[in-house]
Short mmCIF file of C-alpha atoms in Angstrom, two decimals:
data_model
loop_
_atom_site.label_atom_id
_atom_site.label_comp_id
_atom_site.label_asym_id
_atom_site.label_seq_id
_atom_site.Cartn_x
_atom_site.Cartn_y
_atom_site.Cartn_z
CA UNK A 284 -4.17 16.48 -13.94
CA UNK A 285 -0.72 14.51 -15.20
CA UNK A 286 -0.18 11.47 -12.00
CA UNK A 287 -4.00 11.61 -10.17
CA UNK A 288 -5.07 8.44 -12.62
CA UNK A 289 -2.87 6.28 -14.41
CA UNK A 290 -1.45 2.44 -15.46
CA UNK A 291 -2.51 -0.43 -17.24
CA UNK A 292 -4.65 -3.22 -18.62
CA UNK A 293 -3.13 -5.32 -14.72
CA UNK A 294 -3.30 -2.13 -12.23
CA UNK A 295 -3.93 1.47 -12.25
CA UNK A 296 -3.37 3.99 -9.63
CA UNK A 297 -5.76 6.31 -7.64
CA UNK A 298 -3.96 8.99 -5.69
CA UNK A 299 -6.29 12.73 -4.84
CA UNK A 300 -3.15 14.18 -3.76
CA UNK A 301 0.19 15.03 -5.54
CA UNK A 302 2.96 15.03 -2.73
CA UNK A 303 2.98 13.79 1.03
CA UNK A 304 3.89 16.05 4.02
CA UNK A 305 5.58 13.18 5.58
CA UNK A 306 9.31 13.69 4.75
CA UNK A 307 10.34 10.34 4.91
CA UNK A 308 13.92 10.76 3.97
CA UNK A 309 14.25 7.88 1.80
CA UNK A 310 10.42 9.34 -0.05
CA UNK A 311 11.18 9.41 -4.38
CA UNK A 312 8.24 12.19 -4.56
CA UNK A 313 10.69 14.59 -4.48
CA UNK A 314 12.81 13.12 -7.48
CA UNK A 315 9.29 12.78 -9.45
CA UNK A 316 8.99 16.77 -8.59
CA UNK A 317 6.32 16.52 -5.38
CA UNK A 318 6.72 17.66 -2.57
CA UNK A 319 5.79 17.82 0.73
CA UNK A 320 2.62 20.42 0.27
CA UNK A 321 0.41 18.10 -1.34
CA UNK A 322 -1.63 19.07 -4.46
CA UNK A 323 -5.26 18.14 -3.95
CA UNK A 324 -8.48 17.46 -6.15
CA UNK A 325 -11.92 15.55 -5.38
CA UNK A 326 -12.47 12.17 -4.83
CA UNK A 327 -15.10 13.10 -7.79
CA UNK A 328 -12.43 13.98 -10.40
CA UNK A 329 -10.08 11.59 -10.38
CA UNK A 330 -12.67 9.11 -10.22
CA UNK A 331 -13.65 10.89 -13.70
CA UNK A 332 -9.96 10.17 -14.45
CA UNK A 333 -10.19 7.12 -14.45
CA UNK A 334 -13.27 6.40 -16.25
CA UNK A 335 -11.79 8.13 -19.13
CA UNK A 336 -9.29 5.38 -18.85
CA UNK A 337 -9.13 2.90 -22.22
CA UNK A 338 -7.19 0.54 -19.45
CA UNK A 339 -9.77 -0.24 -16.65
CA UNK A 340 -12.02 -4.10 -16.92
CA UNK A 341 -13.73 -4.56 -15.17
CA UNK A 342 -14.33 -7.79 -11.99
CA UNK A 343 -12.23 -9.52 -9.56
CA UNK A 344 -9.93 -11.18 -12.86
CA UNK A 345 -9.60 -7.27 -13.61
CA UNK A 346 -7.59 -4.32 -13.77
CA UNK A 347 -6.32 -4.38 -10.10
CA UNK A 348 -6.95 -1.12 -8.52
CA UNK A 349 -4.10 0.65 -6.20
CA UNK A 350 -4.99 4.08 -4.19
CA UNK A 351 -1.76 6.52 -3.87
CA UNK A 352 1.63 6.13 -4.57
CA UNK A 353 2.47 10.02 -4.65
CA UNK A 354 0.48 10.58 -1.89
CA UNK A 355 -0.16 9.66 1.87
CA UNK A 356 -4.39 7.58 1.09
CA UNK A 357 -5.00 8.24 4.84
CA UNK A 358 -3.98 11.12 6.04
CA UNK A 359 -6.46 13.53 7.65
CA UNK A 360 -6.72 15.80 4.70
CA UNK A 361 -6.97 12.19 2.45
CA UNK A 362 -9.51 10.06 4.13
CA UNK A 363 -11.97 11.25 3.49
CA UNK A 364 -11.45 11.27 -0.49
CA UNK A 365 -10.19 7.66 -0.26
CA UNK A 366 -13.18 6.25 1.50
CA UNK A 367 -15.42 8.02 -1.84
CA UNK A 368 -13.07 6.74 -3.87
CA UNK A 369 -13.19 2.46 -2.41
CA UNK A 370 -17.28 2.81 -1.71
CA UNK A 371 -17.41 3.71 -6.21
CA UNK A 372 -14.37 1.45 -6.91
CA UNK A 373 -15.44 -2.25 -5.16
CA UNK A 374 -18.94 -2.15 -7.67
CA UNK A 375 -16.80 -3.06 -10.31
CA UNK A 376 -15.60 -6.28 -8.11
CA UNK A 377 -11.99 -6.12 -8.65
CA UNK A 378 -9.08 -6.20 -6.12
CA UNK A 379 -7.98 -2.66 -4.22
CA UNK A 380 -4.60 -2.18 -2.33
CA UNK A 381 -4.02 0.97 -0.66
CA UNK A 382 -1.24 1.29 1.40
CA UNK A 383 -0.23 3.42 4.58
CA UNK A 384 2.06 4.88 7.30
CA UNK A 385 -0.58 6.88 9.05
CA UNK A 386 -3.00 4.67 11.95
CA UNK A 387 -6.35 3.89 11.00
CA UNK A 388 -8.95 2.87 13.65
CA UNK A 389 -10.96 0.34 14.42
CA UNK A 390 -14.83 2.00 13.46
CA UNK A 391 -12.93 3.52 10.31
CA UNK A 392 -11.74 -0.48 9.66
CA UNK A 393 -15.13 -1.31 9.82
CA UNK A 394 -16.16 0.78 7.85
CA UNK A 395 -13.55 0.26 4.76
CA UNK A 396 -14.41 -3.56 6.20
CA UNK A 397 -18.75 -3.24 4.75
CA UNK A 398 -17.27 -1.80 1.70
CA UNK A 399 -15.63 -4.81 0.26
CA UNK A 400 -17.77 -7.14 -1.25
CA UNK A 401 -15.71 -10.23 -1.38
CA UNK A 402 -13.62 -11.29 1.65
CA UNK A 403 -10.03 -9.97 0.39
CA UNK A 404 -11.39 -7.41 -1.93
CA UNK A 405 -9.67 -4.88 -0.16
CA UNK A 406 -6.00 -5.26 0.46
CA UNK A 407 -3.81 -3.16 3.23
CA UNK A 408 -0.81 -3.32 3.42
CA UNK A 409 0.91 -1.73 6.89
CA UNK A 410 3.80 0.34 5.39
CA UNK A 411 7.32 -0.89 8.01
CA UNK A 412 10.39 0.03 6.69
CA UNK A 413 11.75 0.40 9.79
CA UNK A 414 10.13 0.33 13.04
CA UNK A 415 13.30 1.25 15.68
CA UNK A 416 14.23 4.08 13.45
CA UNK A 417 10.49 5.55 12.65
CA UNK A 418 11.60 8.93 14.77
CA UNK A 419 14.44 9.55 12.61
CA UNK A 420 13.59 8.38 9.46
CA UNK A 421 9.55 9.33 9.15
CA UNK A 422 9.06 12.45 11.27
CA UNK A 423 5.40 13.10 8.99
CA UNK A 424 4.88 9.19 10.05
CA UNK A 425 2.11 7.42 13.11
CA UNK A 426 4.44 5.18 15.39
CA UNK A 427 4.95 2.20 14.37
CA UNK A 428 3.23 0.65 16.98
CA UNK A 429 -0.59 3.10 15.92
CA UNK A 430 0.10 1.43 12.12
CA UNK A 431 0.15 -1.89 13.37
CA UNK A 432 -2.93 -2.27 15.51
CA UNK A 433 -5.34 -2.89 12.74
CA UNK A 434 -3.92 -6.82 13.62
CA UNK A 435 -5.03 -6.94 17.10
CA UNK A 436 -8.75 -5.78 15.62
CA UNK A 437 -8.21 -8.43 12.40
CA UNK A 438 -10.80 -11.12 13.70
CA UNK A 439 -13.86 -8.88 14.07
CA UNK A 440 -13.30 -8.17 10.05
CA UNK A 441 -14.69 -9.84 7.11
CA UNK A 442 -12.90 -8.93 4.50
CA UNK A 443 -10.25 -6.93 4.67
CA UNK A 444 -6.66 -8.40 3.94
CA UNK A 445 -3.40 -7.40 5.58
CA UNK A 446 0.19 -7.27 5.03
CA UNK A 447 3.53 -6.01 6.23
CA UNK A 448 4.68 -2.97 3.59
CA UNK A 449 8.47 -3.67 4.17
CA UNK A 450 9.81 -1.56 0.83
CA UNK A 451 11.59 -0.20 0.77
CA UNK A 452 14.13 -2.20 2.26
CA UNK A 453 16.56 0.83 4.02
CA UNK A 454 20.34 -0.21 3.72
CA UNK A 455 22.18 -0.61 7.45
CA UNK A 456 18.26 0.05 9.11
CA UNK A 457 15.45 -2.92 8.44
CA UNK A 458 17.30 -5.99 8.62
CA UNK A 459 17.12 -4.77 12.63
CA UNK A 460 14.17 -5.66 12.61
CA UNK A 461 13.16 -8.70 11.35
CA UNK A 462 13.27 -11.02 14.14
CA UNK A 463 9.80 -8.47 14.97
CA UNK A 464 8.28 -8.49 11.45
CA UNK A 465 9.02 -12.44 12.02
CA UNK A 466 6.69 -11.87 15.38
CA UNK A 467 3.87 -10.18 13.57
CA UNK A 468 3.75 -12.91 10.53
CA UNK A 469 2.58 -15.13 13.04
CA UNK A 470 1.20 -13.58 15.95
CA UNK A 471 -0.77 -12.60 12.93
CA UNK A 472 -0.19 -14.82 10.41
CA UNK A 473 -0.09 -11.83 8.30
CA UNK A 474 1.74 -12.36 4.41
CA UNK A 475 5.26 -9.22 3.76
CA UNK A 476 5.76 -7.99 1.14
CA UNK A 477 10.08 -7.23 1.38
CA UNK A 478 11.55 -4.34 -1.79
CA UNK A 479 14.18 -2.87 -2.80
CA UNK A 480 14.18 1.70 -2.56
CA UNK A 481 12.69 3.39 -4.96
CA UNK A 482 15.12 6.59 -6.76
CA UNK A 483 15.31 8.62 -9.60
CA UNK A 484 16.11 6.67 -13.49
CA UNK A 485 14.19 5.42 -16.13
CA UNK A 486 13.28 1.66 -14.90
CA UNK A 487 10.37 -0.78 -15.44
CA UNK A 488 8.40 -0.65 -12.70
CA UNK A 489 4.93 1.05 -12.95
CA UNK A 490 5.46 3.26 -10.31
CA UNK A 491 6.97 6.67 -10.83
CA UNK A 492 5.35 5.97 -14.53
CA UNK A 493 8.63 4.58 -15.80
CA UNK A 494 10.69 8.11 -14.15
CA UNK A 495 11.59 5.87 -10.73
CA UNK A 496 13.83 2.11 -10.97
CA UNK A 497 14.95 0.13 -8.46
CA UNK A 498 17.81 -0.57 -6.48
CA UNK A 499 18.38 -3.70 -5.55
CA UNK A 500 20.42 -4.92 -2.72
CA UNK A 501 21.20 -8.47 -0.57
CA UNK A 502 19.47 -6.99 2.70
CA UNK A 503 16.41 -7.31 0.87
CA UNK A 504 16.92 -10.54 -0.25
CA UNK A 505 18.29 -11.85 2.81
CA UNK A 506 15.55 -10.42 4.64
CA UNK A 507 12.90 -11.93 2.56
CA UNK A 508 15.00 -15.15 3.70
CA UNK A 509 14.83 -14.91 7.01
CA UNK A 510 11.24 -13.64 7.24
CA UNK A 511 9.79 -16.69 3.81
CA UNK A 512 10.43 -19.18 7.53
CA UNK A 513 7.94 -16.90 8.83
CA UNK A 514 5.30 -16.85 6.18
CA UNK A 515 4.85 -16.00 2.66
CA UNK A 516 7.45 -13.67 1.32
CA UNK A 517 6.46 -11.01 -1.76
CA UNK A 518 8.24 -8.90 -3.81
CA UNK A 519 5.47 -7.00 -5.31
CA UNK A 520 2.29 -6.34 -3.78
CA UNK A 521 0.29 -6.96 -6.21
CA UNK A 522 1.66 -10.77 -5.81
CA UNK A 523 -0.32 -11.29 -3.04
CA UNK A 524 -3.86 -10.59 -5.47
CA UNK A 525 -2.36 -12.68 -7.46
CA UNK A 526 -2.57 -15.64 -4.26
CA UNK A 527 -6.08 -14.74 -3.25
CA UNK A 528 -6.87 -14.77 -6.68
CA UNK A 529 -5.76 -18.54 -6.63
CA UNK A 530 -7.77 -19.42 -3.36
CA UNK A 531 -10.85 -17.95 -4.70
CA UNK A 532 -10.88 -19.77 -8.59
CA UNK A 533 -10.79 -23.00 -5.84
#
């Protein structure tokens, strides 16, 4: 049952599957021995593992809960289990994050929105490391336009927050989409998370449980600087939670 839940007091990851069938060419999962045929467990089993942890601190200033990272939490096989996780975890009032390259329907968004106990408790990262080259590099994902469709329904939601998740910045690829990222940020008032590739190797990042490291490249910094004129830009997703907590305290 290793990998299904892990983390520390600041952040805990919960997975109901290990592996992903999307076959993104930049994926870090193969470096961790996780393949394209996901191995799944019920949400109840993932929660049982989670509640065994001594690291969990309940409350809005407690542990950040991240769904996925070793799988796609909103594919057809996983979304029902993800909803079960959300339904249970929101009751503790902790902030919850999820990232997806699949499409979330209007009805599904309203259902997720109804679970949250306060504005910003659930943050959905719309993962778009490339727009122009997605069909080539991300063959098993929803088209970027479909992934981004939740933005057009934001006004109908009371609690959900969204961010463009531009990780990894793919060398010689992601920068091409900078103008469109900037337009989306301004049009919808959403922040962006911009960061480098993760590859095999001993590193300090929590994702990968110490078996992954960031490969910093100049293009990440260039894109951050370009998008900063259009809205808030973060390097790590947890920084969005830090900002939400600060606003909530005021």
